[in-house]
Each structure stands twice: as C-alpha cells, then as structure tokens.
Amino acid sequence: GAVVSQHPSWVICKSGTSVKIECRSLDFQATTMFWYRQFPKQSLMLMATSNEGSKATYEQGVEKDKFLINHASLTLSTLTVTSAHPEDSSFYICSARGTHSNQPQHFGDGTRLSIL
Amino acid sequence: DAKTTQPPSMDCAEGRAANLPCNHSTISGNEYVYWYRQIHSQGPQYIIHGLKNNETNEMASLIITEDRKSSTLILPHATLRDTAVYYCIVRVLNQAGTALIFGKGTTLSVSS
C-alpha cells in the first residue's frame, strides 16, 4: 500500500519550453502533497507544500510563477516548470501524505529533468 | 523540528547487521523519529518511525534511547541492495501542512 506514482520519470526538452510533472497517490487520498528538488550529490530540498483545493505554499527562494503547482484532487498534484532553462535541470520528487494521522509521508520515484 | 546528526558514511559487510546512529539531543516530547532511505536515482523510501518505544517491522528495527536523545536504525542482515543514503528525521507526527526536511544523511555501503 501507500504508492505514489510520478510521471514522467525522465524528460529532456529545449530551453524555453514548459514541462508538466504529474504525481498521483494510487491507493490512498492525499490531503497534502509536497514537491522537492535534488541536485547531484545533494540532499532533497523542499520546494512547496500543497493542500487539496488550496494554493501551494512555496519555500523561500522558489519562484511561484516559474514552478506552478496544482492540487485539484485528493489523488493528483502537478508541477509545471514554465519557460525552463538549463539551470532548472534537476531531479524533482513528489511526496504525499494521507488523511489518517498515523500514515507517514510517501514519495514518488522522481522525475529527472534535463533542459538543453 | 529538532536537528539530527548522522555520520556521513558507514560500511557494512553483506550478511552482517548494519547499525546506523542518529543524535537528536534537542528532540521535544511530541516529536517522532522517522527513518527513510534513498537508493541512487530513486525517491526516498519510508523505513520506520517511532516515538519512545522500540519498533520493528519487516525492514528494520528502531532503537530509541530512554532519554530519546539518540536512536539507532538496525538492518539485521544487510544485503548489497541496502546500499543507500539513510536519513534520520525528527518531527511532530503528521503535523498539518509540514513536510519532512532532509539533512545530509548517512551513506551506507554494503559490500560482499
């Protein structure tokens, strides 16, 4: 149980394009979803927190107009990297937590984004 | 959330127990200890969590000291597939709206 699916797992695109990453909780309802970014040889860095039906809360230094987050349902959140540039190349990981207080936070397998 | 301190790296022989320590001396009474691991190029995997009692599941055991200022994650029979970065995180159980914050973790290398 507690499976979080992330899609796509790998994407390569040209500079200036927008990329959408999907995060789904497959067998539980996710009240809260989180988006992280990880650069090579570094730890995960929290980008934003989103609650279903509400606007996302972004961490300091993360541009909300560049990283658009939508959490329209209890099983789906999307991250759109708008007008992507090479410096946005990174490993993006989503995470979800269910409605029950005894459930831990579960993670997707990440999306490796490469901007040429 | 309380800060944790972990050794940057550890080695373990295949088949032996891997004991990964974590210091959390500023932990407060309602904060839980969580352990996750990240295998290269994958998302973090939940291992176990606990408050003050020792916990065991199919993956590992968690031993928390009586004063709760430190804990040890035990992988009883390490395999090559256990090579990963292990993160110890303390936080209030599912505090509404708050995410897990990751430190640098311990890189465990299991060798044959």
mmCIF file of C-alpha atoms in Angstrom:
data_model
loop_
_atom_site.group_PDB
_atom_site.id
_atom_site.type_symbol
_atom_site.label_atom_id
_atom_site.label_comp_id
_atom_site.label_asym_id
_atom_site.label_seq_id
_atom_site.Cartn_x
_atom_site.Cartn_y
_atom_site.Cartn_z
ATOM 1 C CA GLY A 1 0.000 0.000 0.000
ATOM 2 C CA ALA A 2 0.830 3.727 0.043
ATOM 3 C CA VAL A 3 2.068 4.002 -3.516
ATOM 4 C CA VAL A 4 2.933 7.346 -5.055
ATOM 5 C CA SER A 5 3.333 7.370 -8.826
ATOM 6 C CA GLN A 6 5.219 10.090 -10.640
ATOM 7 C CA HIS A 7 5.229 10.677 -14.381
ATOM 8 C CA PRO A 8 7.272 11.077 -16.485
ATOM 9 C CA SER A 9 10.353 9.521 -14.951
ATOM 10 C CA TRP A 10 12.673 11.266 -17.370
ATOM 11 C CA VAL A 11 12.216 14.193 -19.705
ATOM 12 C CA ILE A 12 14.531 16.112 -21.992
ATOM 13 C CA CYS A 13 13.370 19.322 -23.590
ATOM 14 C CA LYS A 14 14.589 22.504 -25.192
ATOM 15 C CA SER A 15 15.216 25.700 -23.308
ATOM 16 C CA GLY A 16 12.145 27.919 -23.148
ATOM 17 C CA THR A 17 9.556 25.152 -23.140
ATOM 18 C CA SER A 18 7.257 24.233 -20.264
ATOM 19 C CA VAL A 19 7.217 20.815 -18.659
ATOM 20 C CA LYS A 20 4.460 19.267 -16.577
ATOM 21 C CA ILE A 21 5.129 16.546 -13.998
ATOM 22 C CA GLU A 22 2.291 14.523 -12.503
ATOM 23 C CA CYS A 23 2.142 13.000 -9.049
ATOM 24 C CA ARG A 24 -0.582 10.550 -8.102
ATOM 25 C CA SER A 25 -1.384 8.725 -4.900
ATOM 26 C CA LEU A 26 -2.609 5.365 -6.165
ATOM 27 C CA ASP A 27 -4.148 3.731 -3.127
ATOM 28 C CA PHE A 28 -4.820 6.500 -0.668
ATOM 29 C CA GLN A 29 -6.204 10.005 -0.581
ATOM 30 C CA ALA A 30 -3.505 12.612 -0.186
ATOM 31 C CA THR A 31 -4.615 15.644 1.753
ATOM 32 C CA THR A 32 -1.181 17.183 1.414
ATOM 33 C CA MET A 33 1.403 16.827 -1.321
ATOM 34 C CA PHE A 34 4.943 18.116 -1.369
ATOM 35 C CA TRP A 35 7.431 18.851 -4.125
ATOM 36 C CA TYR A 36 11.174 18.528 -3.660
ATOM 37 C CA ARG A 37 14.173 19.162 -5.877
ATOM 38 C CA GLN A 38 17.501 17.392 -5.655
ATOM 39 C CA PHE A 39 20.752 18.401 -7.336
ATOM 40 C CA PRO A 40 23.574 15.868 -7.827
ATOM 41 C CA LYS A 41 25.280 14.771 -4.616
ATOM 42 C CA GLN A 42 22.952 16.924 -2.526
ATOM 43 C CA SER A 43 20.019 16.197 -0.271
ATOM 44 C CA LEU A 44 16.377 16.830 -1.080
ATOM 45 C CA MET A 45 15.261 20.446 -0.873
ATOM 46 C CA LEU A 46 11.615 21.232 -0.235
ATOM 47 C CA MET A 47 10.122 23.477 -2.909
ATOM 48 C CA ALA A 48 6.478 23.744 -1.927
ATOM 49 C CA THR A 49 3.605 22.264 0.023
ATOM 50 C CA SER A 50 0.119 21.971 -1.400
ATOM 51 C CA ASN A 51 -3.173 21.073 0.190
ATOM 52 C CA GLU A 52 -6.022 19.826 -1.951
ATOM 53 C CA GLY A 53 -8.093 22.705 -3.254
ATOM 54 C CA SER A 54 -5.758 25.401 -1.910
ATOM 55 C CA LYS A 55 -2.901 27.442 -3.280
ATOM 56 C CA ALA A 56 0.528 25.987 -2.722
ATOM 57 C CA THR A 57 2.891 27.385 -0.126
ATOM 58 C CA TYR A 58 6.345 27.935 -1.588
ATOM 59 C CA GLU A 59 9.644 27.841 0.267
ATOM 60 C CA GLN A 60 11.816 30.896 0.331
ATOM 61 C CA GLY A 61 13.708 31.359 -2.898
ATOM 62 C CA VAL A 62 11.362 29.239 -5.019
ATOM 63 C CA GLU A 63 9.622 31.257 -7.738
ATOM 64 C CA LYS A 64 5.918 30.517 -7.699
ATOM 65 C CA ASP A 65 5.426 31.888 -11.203
ATOM 66 C CA LYS A 66 8.076 29.555 -12.554
ATOM 67 C CA PHE A 67 7.044 26.421 -10.693
ATOM 68 C CA LEU A 68 3.266 26.187 -10.978
ATOM 69 C CA ILE A 69 1.651 23.693 -8.643
ATOM 70 C CA ASN A 70 -1.895 22.427 -8.927
ATOM 71 C CA HIS A 71 -3.517 20.066 -6.414
ATOM 72 C CA ALA A 72 -7.008 19.747 -7.795
ATOM 73 C CA SER A 73 -7.952 16.412 -6.278
ATOM 74 C CA LEU A 74 -7.026 14.170 -3.373
ATOM 75 C CA THR A 75 -5.035 11.904 -5.673
ATOM 76 C CA LEU A 76 -3.322 14.237 -8.120
ATOM 77 C CA SER A 77 -0.882 17.113 -7.970
ATOM 78 C CA THR A 78 1.039 18.602 -10.876
ATOM 79 C CA LEU A 79 4.205 20.663 -11.082
ATOM 80 C CA THR A 80 4.733 22.728 -14.222
ATOM 81 C CA VAL A 81 8.166 24.186 -14.844
ATOM 82 C CA THR A 82 7.474 27.166 -17.071
ATOM 83 C CA SER A 83 9.958 28.529 -19.592
ATOM 84 C CA ALA A 84 12.535 26.029 -18.441
ATOM 85 C CA HIS A 85 16.233 26.842 -18.680
ATOM 86 C CA PRO A 86 19.332 24.670 -18.222
ATOM 87 C CA GLU A 87 19.666 25.726 -14.578
ATOM 88 C CA ASP A 88 16.264 24.132 -13.921
ATOM 89 C CA SER A 89 17.705 20.741 -14.798
ATOM 90 C CA SER A 90 17.348 18.626 -11.675
ATOM 91 C CA PHE A 91 15.685 15.610 -10.070
ATOM 92 C CA TYR A 92 12.147 16.534 -8.994
ATOM 93 C CA ILE A 93 10.432 14.344 -6.406
ATOM 94 C CA CYS A 94 6.868 14.488 -5.183
ATOM 95 C CA SER A 95 5.547 13.213 -1.895
ATOM 96 C CA ALA A 96 2.122 12.661 -0.437
ATOM 97 C CA ARG A 97 0.603 12.156 2.948
ATOM 98 C CA GLY A 98 -2.790 10.631 3.632
ATOM 99 C CA THR A 99 -5.625 11.853 5.757
ATOM 100 C CA HIS A 100 -5.000 9.468 8.628
ATOM 101 C CA SER A 101 -2.671 10.769 11.297
ATOM 102 C CA ASN A 102 -0.706 7.527 11.588
ATOM 103 C CA GLN A 103 0.369 7.471 7.939
ATOM 104 C CA PRO A 104 3.918 8.544 7.101
ATOM 105 C CA GLN A 105 4.884 10.654 4.095
ATOM 106 C CA HIS A 106 5.453 8.608 0.930
ATOM 107 C CA PHE A 107 7.495 9.530 -2.097
ATOM 108 C CA GLY A 108 7.354 9.034 -5.824
ATOM 109 C CA ASP A 109 10.345 7.753 -7.779
ATOM 110 C CA GLY A 110 11.212 11.194 -9.094
ATOM 111 C CA THR A 111 11.458 12.884 -12.485
ATOM 112 C CA ARG A 112 14.821 13.637 -13.986
ATOM 113 C CA LEU A 113 14.504 16.856 -15.978
ATOM 114 C CA SER A 114 17.185 17.845 -18.456
ATOM 115 C CA ILE A 115 16.930 21.181 -20.253
ATOM 116 C CA LEU A 116 19.113 21.569 -23.321
ATOM 117 C CA ASP B 1 11.720 20.429 14.205
ATOM 118 C CA ALA B 2 14.728 19.176 16.112
ATOM 119 C CA LYS B 3 18.037 18.879 14.300
ATOM 120 C CA THR B 4 19.648 15.486 13.749
ATOM 121 C CA THR B 5 23.285 14.495 13.432
ATOM 122 C CA GLN B 6 24.364 11.422 11.488
ATOM 123 C CA PRO B 7 27.778 10.146 10.421
ATOM 124 C CA PRO B 8 28.374 10.932 6.742
ATOM 125 C CA SER B 9 29.245 7.375 5.794
ATOM 126 C CA MET B 10 29.403 3.800 7.060
ATOM 127 C CA ASP B 11 30.496 0.462 5.668
ATOM 128 C CA CYS B 12 28.967 -2.925 6.351
ATOM 129 C CA ALA B 13 29.725 -6.421 5.192
ATOM 130 C CA GLU B 14 26.956 -8.315 3.453
ATOM 131 C CA GLY B 15 25.033 -10.515 5.881
ATOM 132 C CA ARG B 16 26.083 -8.560 8.927
ATOM 133 C CA ALA B 17 23.900 -6.185 10.906
ATOM 134 C CA ALA B 18 24.103 -2.522 9.956
ATOM 135 C CA ASN B 19 23.656 -0.166 12.893
ATOM 136 C CA LEU B 20 23.076 3.428 11.857
ATOM 137 C CA PRO B 21 23.205 6.007 14.663
ATOM 138 C CA CYS B 22 21.387 9.314 14.893
ATOM 139 C CA ASN B 23 21.687 12.038 17.507
ATOM 140 C CA HIS B 24 18.705 14.280 18.203
ATOM 141 C CA SER B 25 19.519 15.832 21.564
ATOM 142 C CA THR B 26 17.014 18.701 21.189
ATOM 143 C CA ILE B 27 14.035 16.464 20.429
ATOM 144 C CA SER B 28 10.835 17.534 22.127
ATOM 145 C CA GLY B 29 8.242 15.333 23.755
ATOM 146 C CA ASN B 30 5.840 15.180 20.829
ATOM 147 C CA GLU B 31 8.401 14.677 18.076
ATOM 148 C CA TYR B 32 8.752 11.330 16.367
ATOM 149 C CA VAL B 33 11.899 9.842 14.861
ATOM 150 C CA TYR B 34 11.497 8.871 11.187
ATOM 151 C CA TRP B 35 13.909 6.915 9.028
ATOM 152 C CA TYR B 36 13.945 6.970 5.248
ATOM 153 C CA ARG B 37 16.459 5.764 2.719
ATOM 154 C CA GLN B 38 17.230 6.788 -0.827
ATOM 155 C CA ILE B 39 18.726 4.405 -3.296
ATOM 156 C CA HIS B 40 20.534 6.099 -6.145
ATOM 157 C CA SER B 41 18.216 7.847 -8.630
ATOM 158 C CA GLN B 42 15.049 6.878 -6.779
ATOM 159 C CA GLY B 43 12.686 8.658 -4.412
ATOM 160 C CA PRO B 44 13.098 8.201 -0.663
ATOM 161 C CA GLN B 45 11.624 5.044 0.818
ATOM 162 C CA TYR B 46 9.942 5.037 4.205
ATOM 163 C CA ILE B 47 11.535 2.572 6.625
ATOM 164 C CA ILE B 48 10.175 3.047 10.122
ATOM 165 C CA HIS B 49 9.229 5.616 12.735
ATOM 166 C CA GLY B 50 8.791 5.720 16.495
ATOM 167 C CA LEU B 51 8.190 7.951 19.499
ATOM 168 C CA LYS B 52 9.823 6.337 22.529
ATOM 169 C CA ASN B 53 9.314 2.600 22.315
ATOM 170 C CA ASN B 54 11.499 0.401 20.175
ATOM 171 C CA GLU B 55 9.869 -0.511 16.898
ATOM 172 C CA THR B 56 10.360 -3.365 14.460
ATOM 173 C CA ASN B 57 8.953 -4.100 11.038
ATOM 174 C CA GLU B 58 9.881 -6.274 8.090
ATOM 175 C CA MET B 59 12.624 -3.899 7.022
ATOM 176 C CA ALA B 60 14.372 -2.816 10.193
ATOM 177 C CA SER B 61 14.370 -2.169 13.923
ATOM 178 C CA LEU B 62 14.446 1.227 15.574
ATOM 179 C CA ILE B 63 16.036 1.530 18.994
ATOM 180 C CA ILE B 64 15.420 4.810 20.821
ATOM 181 C CA THR B 65 17.335 5.618 24.000
ATOM 182 C CA GLU B 66 15.374 6.184 27.181
ATOM 183 C CA ASP B 67 16.152 9.923 27.166
ATOM 184 C CA ARG B 68 15.204 10.000 23.444
ATOM 185 C CA LYS B 69 18.302 11.987 22.588
ATOM 186 C CA SER B 70 19.564 9.382 20.157
ATOM 187 C CA SER B 71 18.410 6.393 18.178
ATOM 188 C CA THR B 72 19.794 3.558 16.089
ATOM 189 C CA LEU B 73 18.367 2.019 12.955
ATOM 190 C CA ILE B 74 19.258 -1.651 12.665
ATOM 191 C CA LEU B 75 19.217 -3.610 9.428
ATOM 192 C CA PRO B 76 19.645 -7.137 10.824
ATOM 193 C CA HIS B 77 21.160 -8.798 7.754
ATOM 194 C CA ALA B 78 22.418 -6.210 5.305
ATOM 195 C CA THR B 79 22.414 -7.044 1.602
ATOM 196 C CA LEU B 80 24.004 -5.282 -1.345
ATOM 197 C CA ARG B 81 20.588 -3.789 -2.126
ATOM 198 C CA ASP B 82 20.659 -1.952 1.201
ATOM 199 C CA THR B 83 23.384 0.339 -0.120
ATOM 200 C CA ALA B 84 21.736 3.767 0.056
ATOM 201 C CA VAL B 85 21.662 7.115 1.837
ATOM 202 C CA TYR B 86 19.784 6.803 5.140
ATOM 203 C CA TYR B 87 18.026 9.823 6.585
ATOM 204 C CA CYS B 88 17.012 10.280 10.219
ATOM 205 C CA ILE B 89 14.367 12.992 10.646
ATOM 206 C CA VAL B 90 12.531 14.149 13.737
ATOM 207 C CA ARG B 91 9.213 15.955 13.597
ATOM 208 C CA VAL B 92 5.775 16.088 15.093
ATOM 209 C CA LEU B 93 3.628 13.191 13.837
ATOM 210 C CA ASN B 94 1.985 14.359 10.633
ATOM 211 C CA GLN B 95 1.914 17.962 11.721
ATOM 212 C CA ALA B 96 -0.624 19.522 9.411
ATOM 213 C CA GLY B 97 0.915 21.137 6.368
ATOM 214 C CA THR B 98 4.520 20.498 7.320
ATOM 215 C CA ALA B 99 6.928 18.473 5.224
ATOM 216 C CA LEU B 100 9.839 16.272 6.123
ATOM 217 C CA ILE B 101 13.075 18.226 5.963
ATOM 218 C CA PHE B 102 16.080 16.194 4.887
ATOM 219 C CA GLY B 103 19.621 16.585 6.158
ATOM 220 C CA LYS B 104 22.677 15.013 4.563
ATOM 221 C CA GLY B 105 22.063 11.520 5.922
ATOM 222 C CA THR B 106 24.439 8.574 6.166
ATOM 223 C CA THR B 107 25.705 6.837 3.059
ATOM 224 C CA LEU B 108 25.726 3.128 3.842
ATOM 225 C CA SER B 109 27.888 0.968 1.618
ATOM 226 C CA VAL B 110 27.302 -2.769 1.843
ATOM 227 C CA SER B 111 29.982 -4.904 0.288
ATOM 228 C CA SER B 112 30.437 -8.621 -0.284
#
